[in-house]
Amino acid sequence: DAGITQSPRHKVTETGTPVTLRCHQTENHRYMYWYRQDPGHGLRLIHYSYGVKDTDKGEVSDGYSVSRSKTEDFLLTLESATSSQTSVYFCAIRSGTGRNEKLFFGSGTQLSVL
Amino acid sequence: DQQVKQNSPSLSVQEGRISILNCDYTNSMFDYFLWYKKYPAEGPTFLISISSIKDKNEDGRFTVFLNKSAKHLSLHIVPSQPGDSAVYFCAASAWGTGNQFYFGTGTSLTVIP
């Protein structure tokens, strides 16, 4: 357990509404990531952060924004949710150095956009 | 375009036998590879990794083999146990290229008692 908490665990929302998912870590890791998992696509990177206020896009960033105002919290926002954003969202932190690094994942948020 | 590919969506193996999960990659800059295991309703958990300076890494029942010329890696589980039934993802990264980890589409392993 790398001290990662995702909230909420489940969310049902309507198309066009804003949604924010929260990732909280307790171990002061610099790098945090948001992935989505979809059948046939595996895990795809949405956005990641390499420090407070330092973020960058991943391969599927359209329709998503992120913020990191504190080391421990990384927020993922869907400004106007669409049905294509129905997915399981995972937050991860990176631990280790050099070629000994690895990602540790939270338990995920199941998001359904109706 | 998927840079890491797992071409077998599913695999069934008898308990006690060997499970072999395969992964291919296209980016020759990748130099570090990982395997993750995922149970339903849980986040992926790290299983084993290998650096490109090695061609094999072993941890208990799990061994990862890397063939750089073929851009191929495989995970061997010996002997397979029913608790190994899960989805397995391979992942890759390239040193100094944006700190990103690229994941495959996953292989669902079922170990039959």
JSON list of N, CA and C in Angstrom, two decimals, chain A residues 20-88:
[
{"chain": "A", "resi": 20, "resn": "THR", "atom": "N", "xyz": [-15.22, 16.01, -10.84]},
{"chain": "A", "resi": 20, "resn": "THR", "atom": "CA", "xyz": [-13.84, 16.05, -10.36]},
{"chain": "A", "resi": 20, "resn": "THR", "atom": "C", "xyz": [-13.54, 14.80, -9.55]},
{"chain": "A", "resi": 21, "resn": "LEU", "atom": "N", "xyz": [-12.45, 14.15, -9.92]},
{"chain": "A", "resi": 21, "resn": "LEU", "atom": "CA", "xyz": [-11.97, 12.99, -9.19]},
{"chain": "A", "resi": 21, "resn": "LEU", "atom": "C", "xyz": [-10.72, 13.40, -8.42]},
{"chain": "A", "resi": 22, "resn": "ARG", "atom": "N", "xyz": [-10.60, 12.85, -7.23]},
{"chain": "A", "resi": 22, "resn": "ARG", "atom": "CA", "xyz": [-9.50, 13.25, -6.36]},
{"chain": "A", "resi": 22, "resn": "ARG", "atom": "C", "xyz": [-8.57, 12.07, -6.08]},
{"chain": "A", "resi": 23, "resn": "CYS", "atom": "N", "xyz": [-7.29, 12.37, -6.08]},
{"chain": "A", "resi": 23, "resn": "CYS", "atom": "CA", "xyz": [-6.28, 11.40, -5.69]},
{"chain": "A", "resi": 23, "resn": "CYS", "atom": "C", "xyz": [-5.45, 12.02, -4.58]},
{"chain": "A", "resi": 24, "resn": "HIS", "atom": "N", "xyz": [-5.33, 11.30, -3.49]},
{"chain": "A", "resi": 24, "resn": "HIS", "atom": "CA", "xyz": [-4.60, 11.79, -2.32]},
{"chain": "A", "resi": 24, "resn": "HIS", "atom": "C", "xyz": [-3.51, 10.78, -1.95]},
{"chain": "A", "resi": 25, "resn": "GLN", "atom": "N", "xyz": [-2.29, 11.29, -1.75]},
{"chain": "A", "resi": 25, "resn": "GLN", "atom": "CA", "xyz": [-1.20, 10.41, -1.34]},
{"chain": "A", "resi": 25, "resn": "GLN", "atom": "C", "xyz": [-0.59, 10.93, -0.04]},
{"chain": "A", "resi": 26, "resn": "THR", "atom": "N", "xyz": [-0.05, 10.02, 0.72]},
{"chain": "A", "resi": 26, "resn": "THR", "atom": "CA", "xyz": [0.46, 10.38, 2.05]},
{"chain": "A", "resi": 26, "resn": "THR", "atom": "C", "xyz": [1.98, 10.30, 2.15]},
{"chain": "A", "resi": 27, "resn": "GLU", "atom": "N", "xyz": [2.66, 9.96, 1.04]},
{"chain": "A", "resi": 27, "resn": "GLU", "atom": "CA", "xyz": [4.10, 9.70, 1.13]},
{"chain": "A", "resi": 27, "resn": "GLU", "atom": "C", "xyz": [4.97, 10.69, 0.36]},
{"chain": "A", "resi": 28, "resn": "ASN", "atom": "N", "xyz": [4.41, 11.83, -0.01]},
{"chain": "A", "resi": 28, "resn": "ASN", "atom": "CA", "xyz": [5.22, 12.93, -0.55]},
{"chain": "A", "resi": 28, "resn": "ASN", "atom": "C", "xyz": [5.94, 12.60, -1.86]},
{"chain": "A", "resi": 29, "resn": "HIS", "atom": "N", "xyz": [5.30, 11.77, -2.70]},
{"chain": "A", "resi": 29, "resn": "HIS", "atom": "CA", "xyz": [5.92, 11.43, -3.97]},
{"chain": "A", "resi": 29, "resn": "HIS", "atom": "C", "xyz": [5.76, 12.59, -4.95]},
{"chain": "A", "resi": 30, "resn": "ARG", "atom": "N", "xyz": [6.80, 12.80, -5.74]},
{"chain": "A", "resi": 30, "resn": "ARG", "atom": "CA", "xyz": [6.79, 13.93, -6.66]},
{"chain": "A", "resi": 30, "resn": "ARG", "atom": "C", "xyz": [5.88, 13.68, -7.86]},
{"chain": "A", "resi": 31, "resn": "TYR", "atom": "N", "xyz": [5.96, 12.47, -8.43]},
{"chain": "A", "resi": 31, "resn": "TYR", "atom": "CA", "xyz": [5.23, 12.18, -9.66]},
{"chain": "A", "resi": 31, "resn": "TYR", "atom": "C", "xyz": [3.88, 11.51, -9.36]},
{"chain": "A", "resi": 32, "resn": "MET", "atom": "N", "xyz": [2.83, 12.03, -9.97]},
{"chain": "A", "resi": 32, "resn": "MET", "atom": "CA", "xyz": [1.51, 11.44, -9.88]},
{"chain": "A", "resi": 32, "resn": "MET", "atom": "C", "xyz": [0.90, 11.36, -11.27]},
{"chain": "A", "resi": 33, "resn": "TYR", "atom": "N", "xyz": [0.07, 10.35, -11.49]},
{"chain": "A", "resi": 33, "resn": "TYR", "atom": "CA", "xyz": [-0.47, 10.07, -12.82]},
{"chain": "A", "resi": 33, "resn": "TYR", "atom": "C", "xyz": [-1.96, 9.78, -12.73]},
{"chain": "A", "resi": 34, "resn": "TRP", "atom": "N", "xyz": [-2.67, 10.09, -13.81]},
{"chain": "A", "resi": 34, "resn": "TRP", "atom": "CA", "xyz": [-4.04, 9.65, -13.99]},
{"chain": "A", "resi": 34, "resn": "TRP", "atom": "C", "xyz": [-4.12, 8.79, -15.25]},
{"chain": "A", "resi": 35, "resn": "TYR", "atom": "N", "xyz": [-4.64, 7.57, -15.08]},
{"chain": "A", "resi": 35, "resn": "TYR", "atom": "CA", "xyz": [-4.87, 6.65, -16.18]},
{"chain": "A", "resi": 35, "resn": "TYR", "atom": "C", "xyz": [-6.36, 6.33, -16.26]},
{"chain": "A", "resi": 36, "resn": "ARG", "atom": "N", "xyz": [-6.79, 5.91, -17.43]},
{"chain": "A", "resi": 36, "resn": "ARG", "atom": "CA", "xyz": [-8.11, 5.32, -17.58]},
{"chain": "A", "resi": 36, "resn": "ARG", "atom": "C", "xyz": [-7.95, 3.92, -18.14]},
{"chain": "A", "resi": 37, "resn": "GLN", "atom": "N", "xyz": [-8.83, 3.03, -17.70]},
{"chain": "A", "resi": 37, "resn": "GLN", "atom": "CA", "xyz": [-8.78, 1.66, -18.19]},
{"chain": "A", "resi": 37, "resn": "GLN", "atom": "C", "xyz": [-10.06, 1.35, -18.94]},
{"chain": "A", "resi": 38, "resn": "ASP", "atom": "N", "xyz": [-9.91, 0.90, -20.17]},
{"chain": "A", "resi": 38, "resn": "ASP", "atom": "CA", "xyz": [-11.05, 0.55, -21.01]},
{"chain": "A", "resi": 38, "resn": "ASP", "atom": "C", "xyz": [-10.78, -0.78, -21.70]},
{"chain": "A", "resi": 39, "resn": "PRO", "atom": "N", "xyz": [-11.83, -1.58, -21.88]},
{"chain": "A", "resi": 39, "resn": "PRO", "atom": "CA", "xyz": [-11.65, -2.87, -22.58]},
{"chain": "A", "resi": 39, "resn": "PRO", "atom": "C", "xyz": [-11.05, -2.66, -23.96]},
{"chain": "A", "resi": 40, "resn": "GLY", "atom": "N", "xyz": [-10.05, -3.46, -24.27]},
{"chain": "A", "resi": 40, "resn": "GLY", "atom": "CA", "xyz": [-9.41, -3.37, -25.58]},
{"chain": "A", "resi": 40, "resn": "GLY", "atom": "C", "xyz": [-8.36, -2.29, -25.69]},
{"chain": "A", "resi": 41, "resn": "HIS", "atom": "N", "xyz": [-8.25, -1.46, -24.65]},
{"chain": "A", "resi": 41, "resn": "HIS", "atom": "CA", "xyz": [-7.27, -0.37, -24.68]},
{"chain": "A", "resi": 41, "resn": "HIS", "atom": "C", "xyz": [-6.27, -0.43, -23.53]},
{"chain": "A", "resi": 42, "resn": "GLY", "atom": "N", "xyz": [-6.53, -1.25, -22.56]},
{"chain": "A", "resi": 42, "resn": "GLY", "atom": "CA", "xyz": [-5.62, -1.32, -21.42]},
{"chain": "A", "resi": 42, "resn": "GLY", "atom": "C", "xyz": [-5.65, -0.04, -20.61]},
{"chain": "A", "resi": 43, "resn": "LEU", "atom": "N", "xyz": [-4.50, 0.34, -20.13]},
{"chain": "A", "resi": 43, "resn": "LEU", "atom": "CA", "xyz": [-4.36, 1.55, -19.32]},
{"chain": "A", "resi": 43, "resn": "LEU", "atom": "C", "xyz": [-3.75, 2.65, -20.19]},
{"chain": "A", "resi": 44, "resn": "ARG", "atom": "N", "xyz": [-4.43, 3.77, -20.25]},
{"chain": "A", "resi": 44, "resn": "ARG", "atom": "CA", "xyz": [-3.93, 4.89, -21.06]},
{"chain": "A", "resi": 44, "resn": "ARG", "atom": "C", "xyz": [-3.75, 6.12, -20.19]},
{"chain": "A", "resi": 45, "resn": "LEU", "atom": "N", "xyz": [-2.64, 6.80, -20.40]},
{"chain": "A", "resi": 45, "resn": "LEU", "atom": "CA", "xyz": [-2.29, 7.95, -19.57]},
{"chain": "A", "resi": 45, "resn": "LEU", "atom": "C", "xyz": [-3.08, 9.18, -20.01]},
{"chain": "A", "resi": 46, "resn": "ILE", "atom": "N", "xyz": [-3.69, 9.84, -19.03]},
{"chain": "A", "resi": 46, "resn": "ILE", "atom": "CA", "xyz": [-4.48, 11.04, -19.31]},
{"chain": "A", "resi": 46, "resn": "ILE", "atom": "C", "xyz": [-3.61, 12.29, -19.08]},
{"chain": "A", "resi": 47, "resn": "HIS", "atom": "N", "xyz": [-3.16, 12.44, -17.87]},
{"chain": "A", "resi": 47, "resn": "HIS", "atom": "CA", "xyz": [-2.26, 13.54, -17.49]},
{"chain": "A", "resi": 47, "resn": "HIS", "atom": "C", "xyz": [-1.33, 13.04, -16.39]},
{"chain": "A", "resi": 48, "resn": "TYR", "atom": "N", "xyz": [-0.23, 13.73, -16.22]},
{"chain": "A", "resi": 48, "resn": "TYR", "atom": "CA", "xyz": [0.62, 13.43, -15.08]},
{"chain": "A", "resi": 48, "resn": "TYR", "atom": "C", "xyz": [1.19, 14.72, -14.52]},
{"chain": "A", "resi": 49, "resn": "SER", "atom": "N", "xyz": [1.73, 14.60, -13.32]},
{"chain": "A", "resi": 49, "resn": "SER", "atom": "CA", "xyz": [2.30, 15.77, -12.65]},
{"chain": "A", "resi": 49, "resn": "SER", "atom": "C", "xyz": [3.67, 15.41, -12.11]},
{"chain": "A", "resi": 50, "resn": "TYR", "atom": "N", "xyz": [4.60, 16.35, -12.23]},
{"chain": "A", "resi": 50, "resn": "TYR", "atom": "CA", "xyz": [5.95, 16.13, -11.74]},
{"chain": "A", "resi": 50, "resn": "TYR", "atom": "C", "xyz": [6.30, 17.11, -10.61]},
{"chain": "A", "resi": 51, "resn": "GLY", "atom": "N", "xyz": [5.27, 17.72, -10.04]},
{"chain": "A", "resi": 51, "resn": "GLY", "atom": "CA", "xyz": [5.46, 18.62, -8.90]},
{"chain": "A", "resi": 51, "resn": "GLY", "atom": "C", "xyz": [4.26, 19.53, -8.77]},
{"chain": "A", "resi": 52, "resn": "VAL", "atom": "N", "xyz": [4.25, 20.29, -7.68]},
{"chain": "A", "resi": 52, "resn": "VAL", "atom": "CA", "xyz": [3.15, 21.23, -7.47]},
{"chain": "A", "resi": 52, "resn": "VAL", "atom": "C", "xyz": [3.08, 22.20, -8.64]},
{"chain": "A", "resi": 53, "resn": "LYS", "atom": "N", "xyz": [1.91, 22.31, -9.20]},
{"chain": "A", "resi": 53, "resn": "LYS", "atom": "CA", "xyz": [1.61, 23.18, -10.35]},
{"chain": "A", "resi": 53, "resn": "LYS", "atom": "C", "xyz": [2.31, 22.76, -11.64]},
{"chain": "A", "resi": 54, "resn": "ASP", "atom": "N", "xyz": [3.02, 21.64, -11.64]},
{"chain": "A", "resi": 54, "resn": "ASP", "atom": "CA", "xyz": [3.70, 21.15, -12.84]},
{"chain": "A", "resi": 54, "resn": "ASP", "atom": "C", "xyz": [2.98, 19.92, -13.37]},
{"chain": "A", "resi": 55, "resn": "THR", "atom": "N", "xyz": [2.34, 20.09, -14.52]},
{"chain": "A", "resi": 55, "resn": "THR", "atom": "CA", "xyz": [1.59, 18.98, -15.10]},
{"chain": "A", "resi": 55, "resn": "THR", "atom": "C", "xyz": [1.87, 18.90, -16.59]},
{"chain": "A", "resi": 56, "resn": "ASP", "atom": "N", "xyz": [1.55, 17.75, -17.16]},
{"chain": "A", "resi": 56, "resn": "ASP", "atom": "CA", "xyz": [1.74, 17.57, -18.60]},
{"chain": "A", "resi": 56, "resn": "ASP", "atom": "C", "xyz": [0.70, 16.59, -19.11]},
{"chain": "A", "resi": 57, "resn": "LYS", "atom": "N", "xyz": [0.47, 16.64, -20.43]},
{"chain": "A", "resi": 57, "resn": "LYS", "atom": "CA", "xyz": [-0.55, 15.80, -21.03]},
{"chain": "A", "resi": 57, "resn": "LYS", "atom": "C", "xyz": [-0.02, 14.40, -21.32]},
{"chain": "A", "resi": 58, "resn": "GLY", "atom": "N", "xyz": [-0.96, 13.45, -21.27]},
{"chain": "A", "resi": 58, "resn": "GLY", "atom": "CA", "xyz": [-0.67, 12.11, -21.71]},
{"chain": "A", "resi": 58, "resn": "GLY", "atom": "C", "xyz": [-1.27, 11.87, -23.07]},
{"chain": "A", "resi": 59, "resn": "GLU", "atom": "N", "xyz": [-1.49, 10.59, -23.40]},
{"chain": "A", "resi": 59, "resn": "GLU", "atom": "CA", "xyz": [-1.95, 10.25, -24.75]},
{"chain": "A", "resi": 59, "resn": "GLU", "atom": "C", "xyz": [-3.44, 10.48, -24.97]},
{"chain": "A", "resi": 60, "resn": "VAL", "atom": "N", "xyz": [-4.25, 10.60, -23.91]},
{"chain": "A", "resi": 60, "resn": "VAL", "atom": "CA", "xyz": [-5.69, 10.78, -24.08]},
{"chain": "A", "resi": 60, "resn": "VAL", "atom": "C", "xyz": [-6.18, 11.93, -23.21]},
{"chain": "A", "resi": 61, "resn": "SER", "atom": "N", "xyz": [-5.59, 13.10, -23.37]},
{"chain": "A", "resi": 61, "resn": "SER", "atom": "CA", "xyz": [-5.87, 14.22, -22.48]},
{"chain": "A", "resi": 61, "resn": "SER", "atom": "C", "xyz": [-7.08, 15.07, -22.90]},
{"chain": "A", "resi": 62, "resn": "ASP", "atom": "N", "xyz": [-7.56, 14.92, -24.13]},
{"chain": "A", "resi": 62, "resn": "ASP", "atom": "CA", "xyz": [-8.67, 15.76, -24.59]},
{"chain": "A", "resi": 62, "resn": "ASP", "atom": "C", "xyz": [-9.89, 15.56, -23.70]},
{"chain": "A", "resi": 63, "resn": "GLY", "atom": "N", "xyz": [-10.48, 16.69, -23.25]},
{"chain": "A", "resi": 63, "resn": "GLY", "atom": "CA", "xyz": [-11.68, 16.63, -22.43]},
{"chain": "A", "resi": 63, "resn": "GLY", "atom": "C", "xyz": [-11.39, 16.56, -20.94]},
{"chain": "A", "resi": 64, "resn": "TYR", "atom": "N", "xyz": [-10.11, 16.53, -20.59]},
{"chain": "A", "resi": 64, "resn": "TYR", "atom": "CA", "xyz": [-9.70, 16.44, -19.18]},
{"chain": "A", "resi": 64, "resn": "TYR", "atom": "C", "xyz": [-8.76, 17.59, -18.82]},
{"chain": "A", "resi": 65, "resn": "SER", "atom": "N", "xyz": [-8.85, 18.02, -17.57]},
{"chain": "A", "resi": 65, "resn": "SER", "atom": "CA", "xyz": [-7.86, 18.93, -17.03]},
{"chain": "A", "resi": 65, "resn": "SER", "atom": "C", "xyz": [-7.45, 18.43, -15.65]},
{"chain": "A", "resi": 66, "resn": "VAL", "atom": "N", "xyz": [-6.30, 18.89, -15.20]},
{"chain": "A", "resi": 66, "resn": "VAL", "atom": "CA", "xyz": [-5.80, 18.45, -13.89]},
{"chain": "A", "resi": 66, "resn": "VAL", "atom": "C", "xyz": [-5.28, 19.66, -13.13]},
{"chain": "A", "resi": 67, "resn": "SER", "atom": "N", "xyz": [-5.18, 19.46, -11.83]},
{"chain": "A", "resi": 67, "resn": "SER", "atom": "CA", "xyz": [-4.56, 20.48, -11.00]},
{"chain": "A", "resi": 67, "resn": "SER", "atom": "C", "xyz": [-3.85, 19.82, -9.84]},
{"chain": "A", "resi": 68, "resn": "ARG", "atom": "N", "xyz": [-2.74, 20.46, -9.45]},
{"chain": "A", "resi": 68, "resn": "ARG", "atom": "CA", "xyz": [-1.98, 19.97, -8.31]},
{"chain": "A", "resi": 68, "resn": "ARG", "atom": "C", "xyz": [-1.48, 21.18, -7.53]},
{"chain": "A", "resi": 69, "resn": "SER", "atom": "N", "xyz": [-2.26, 21.57, -6.54]},
{"chain": "A", "resi": 69, "resn": "SER", "atom": "CA", "xyz": [-1.93, 22.74, -5.73]},
{"chain": "A", "resi": 69, "resn": "SER", "atom": "C", "xyz": [-1.15, 22.34, -4.47]},
{"chain": "A", "resi": 70, "resn": "LYS", "atom": "N", "xyz": [-1.20, 21.06, -4.14]},
{"chain": "A", "resi": 70, "resn": "LYS", "atom": "CA", "xyz": [-0.43, 20.55, -3.00]},
{"chain": "A", "resi": 70, "resn": "LYS", "atom": "C", "xyz": [0.21, 19.23, -3.42]},
{"chain": "A", "resi": 71, "resn": "THR", "atom": "N", "xyz": [1.33, 18.91, -2.83]},
{"chain": "A", "resi": 71, "resn": "THR", "atom": "CA", "xyz": [2.04, 17.68, -3.20]},
{"chain": "A", "resi": 71, "resn": "THR", "atom": "C", "xyz": [1.14, 16.46, -3.07]},
{"chain": "A", "resi": 72, "resn": "GLU", "atom": "N", "xyz": [0.30, 16.45, -2.06]},
{"chain": "A", "resi": 72, "resn": "GLU", "atom": "CA", "xyz": [-0.47, 15.24, -1.76]},
{"chain": "A", "resi": 72, "resn": "GLU", "atom": "C", "xyz": [-1.73, 15.05, -2.59]},
{"chain": "A", "resi": 73, "resn": "ASP", "atom": "N", "xyz": [-2.19, 16.08, -3.28]},
{"chain": "A", "resi": 73, "resn": "ASP", "atom": "CA", "xyz": [-3.46, 15.97, -4.00]},
{"chain": "A", "resi": 73, "resn": "ASP", "atom": "C", "xyz": [-3.30, 16.24, -5.49]},
{"chain": "A", "resi": 74, "resn": "PHE", "atom": "N", "xyz": [-3.90, 15.36, -6.29]},
{"chain": "A", "resi": 74, "resn": "PHE", "atom": "CA", "xyz": [-3.90, 15.50, -7.75]},
{"chain": "A", "resi": 74, "resn": "PHE", "atom": "C", "xyz": [-5.33, 15.32, -8.20]},
{"chain": "A", "resi": 75, "resn": "LEU", "atom": "N", "xyz": [-5.91, 16.37, -8.76]},
{"chain": "A", "resi": 75, "resn": "LEU", "atom": "CA", "xyz": [-7.31, 16.36, -9.15]},
{"chain": "A", "resi": 75, "resn": "LEU", "atom": "C", "xyz": [-7.46, 16.21, -10.65]},
{"chain": "A", "resi": 76, "resn": "LEU", "atom": "N", "xyz": [-8.40, 15.39, -11.05]},
{"chain": "A", "resi": 76, "resn": "LEU", "atom": "CA", "xyz": [-8.75, 15.21, -12.47]},
{"chain": "A", "resi": 76, "resn": "LEU", "atom": "C", "xyz": [-10.16, 15.74, -12.67]},
{"chain": "A", "resi": 77, "resn": "THR", "atom": "N", "xyz": [-10.33, 16.66, -13.62]},
{"chain": "A", "resi": 77, "resn": "THR", "atom": "CA", "xyz": [-11.63, 17.27, -13.88]},
{"chain": "A", "resi": 77, "resn": "THR", "atom": "C", "xyz": [-12.08, 17.00, -15.30]},
{"chain": "A", "resi": 78, "resn": "LEU", "atom": "N", "xyz": [-13.31, 16.56, -15.40]},
{"chain": "A", "resi": 78, "resn": "LEU", "atom": "CA", "xyz": [-14.00, 16.46, -16.68]},
{"chain": "A", "resi": 78, "resn": "LEU", "atom": "C", "xyz": [-14.91, 17.68, -16.72]},
{"chain": "A", "resi": 79, "resn": "GLU", "atom": "N", "xyz": [-14.59, 18.65, -17.56]},
{"chain": "A", "resi": 79, "resn": "GLU", "atom": "CA", "xyz": [-15.31, 19.92, -17.54]},
{"chain": "A", "resi": 79, "resn": "GLU", "atom": "C", "xyz": [-16.77, 19.74, -17.94]},
{"chain": "A", "resi": 80, "resn": "SER", "atom": "N", "xyz": [-17.00, 18.86, -18.91]},
{"chain": "A", "resi": 80, "resn": "SER", "atom": "CA", "xyz": [-18.35, 18.58, -19.41]},
{"chain": "A", "resi": 80, "resn": "SER", "atom": "C", "xyz": [-18.37, 17.12, -19.83]},
{"chain": "A", "resi": 81, "resn": "ALA", "atom": "N", "xyz": [-18.81, 16.27, -18.91]},
{"chain": "A", "resi": 81, "resn": "ALA", "atom": "CA", "xyz": [-18.68, 14.83, -19.11]},
{"chain": "A", "resi": 81, "resn": "ALA", "atom": "C", "xyz": [-19.43, 14.34, -20.35]},
{"chain": "A", "resi": 82, "resn": "THR", "atom": "N", "xyz": [-18.83, 13.39, -21.03]},
{"chain": "A", "resi": 82, "resn": "THR", "atom": "CA", "xyz": [-19.47, 12.74, -22.18]},
{"chain": "A", "resi": 82, "resn": "THR", "atom": "C", "xyz": [-19.51, 11.23, -21.94]},
{"chain": "A", "resi": 83, "resn": "SER", "atom": "N", "xyz": [-20.37, 10.56, -22.68]},
{"chain": "A", "resi": 83, "resn": "SER", "atom": "CA", "xyz": [-20.51, 9.11, -22.49]},
{"chain": "A", "resi": 83, "resn": "SER", "atom": "C", "xyz": [-19.21, 8.37, -22.79]},
{"chain": "A", "resi": 84, "resn": "SER", "atom": "N", "xyz": [-18.38, 8.93, -23.65]},
{"chain": "A", "resi": 84, "resn": "SER", "atom": "CA", "xyz": [-17.10, 8.28, -23.99]},
{"chain": "A", "resi": 84, "resn": "SER", "atom": "C", "xyz": [-16.11, 8.33, -22.83]},
{"chain": "A", "resi": 85, "resn": "GLN", "atom": "N", "xyz": [-16.45, 9.11, -21.81]},
{"chain": "A", "resi": 85, "resn": "GLN", "atom": "CA", "xyz": [-15.59, 9.19, -20.65]},
{"chain": "A", "resi": 85, "resn": "GLN", "atom": "C", "xyz": [-16.01, 8.22, -19.53]},
{"chain": "A", "resi": 86, "resn": "THR", "atom": "N", "xyz": [-17.03, 7.42, -19.82]},
{"chain": "A", "resi": 86, "resn": "THR", "atom": "CA", "xyz": [-17.36, 6.32, -18.93]},
{"chain": "A", "resi": 86, "resn": "THR", "atom": "C", "xyz": [-16.18, 5.36, -18.91]},
{"chain": "A", "resi": 87, "resn": "SER", "atom": "N", "xyz": [-15.62, 5.13, -17.73]},
{"chain": "A", "resi": 87, "resn": "SER", "atom": "CA", "xyz": [-14.39, 4.35, -17.65]},
{"chain": "A", "resi": 87, "resn": "SER", "atom": "C", "xyz": [-14.05, 4.11, -16.18]},
{"chain": "A", "resi": 88, "resn": "VAL", "atom": "N", "xyz": [-13.00, 3.35, -15.98]},
{"chain": "A", "resi": 88, "resn": "VAL", "atom": "CA", "xyz": [-12.41, 3.23, -14.65]},
{"chain": "A", "resi": 88, "resn": "VAL", "atom": "C", "xyz": [-11.14, 4.06, -14.63]}
]
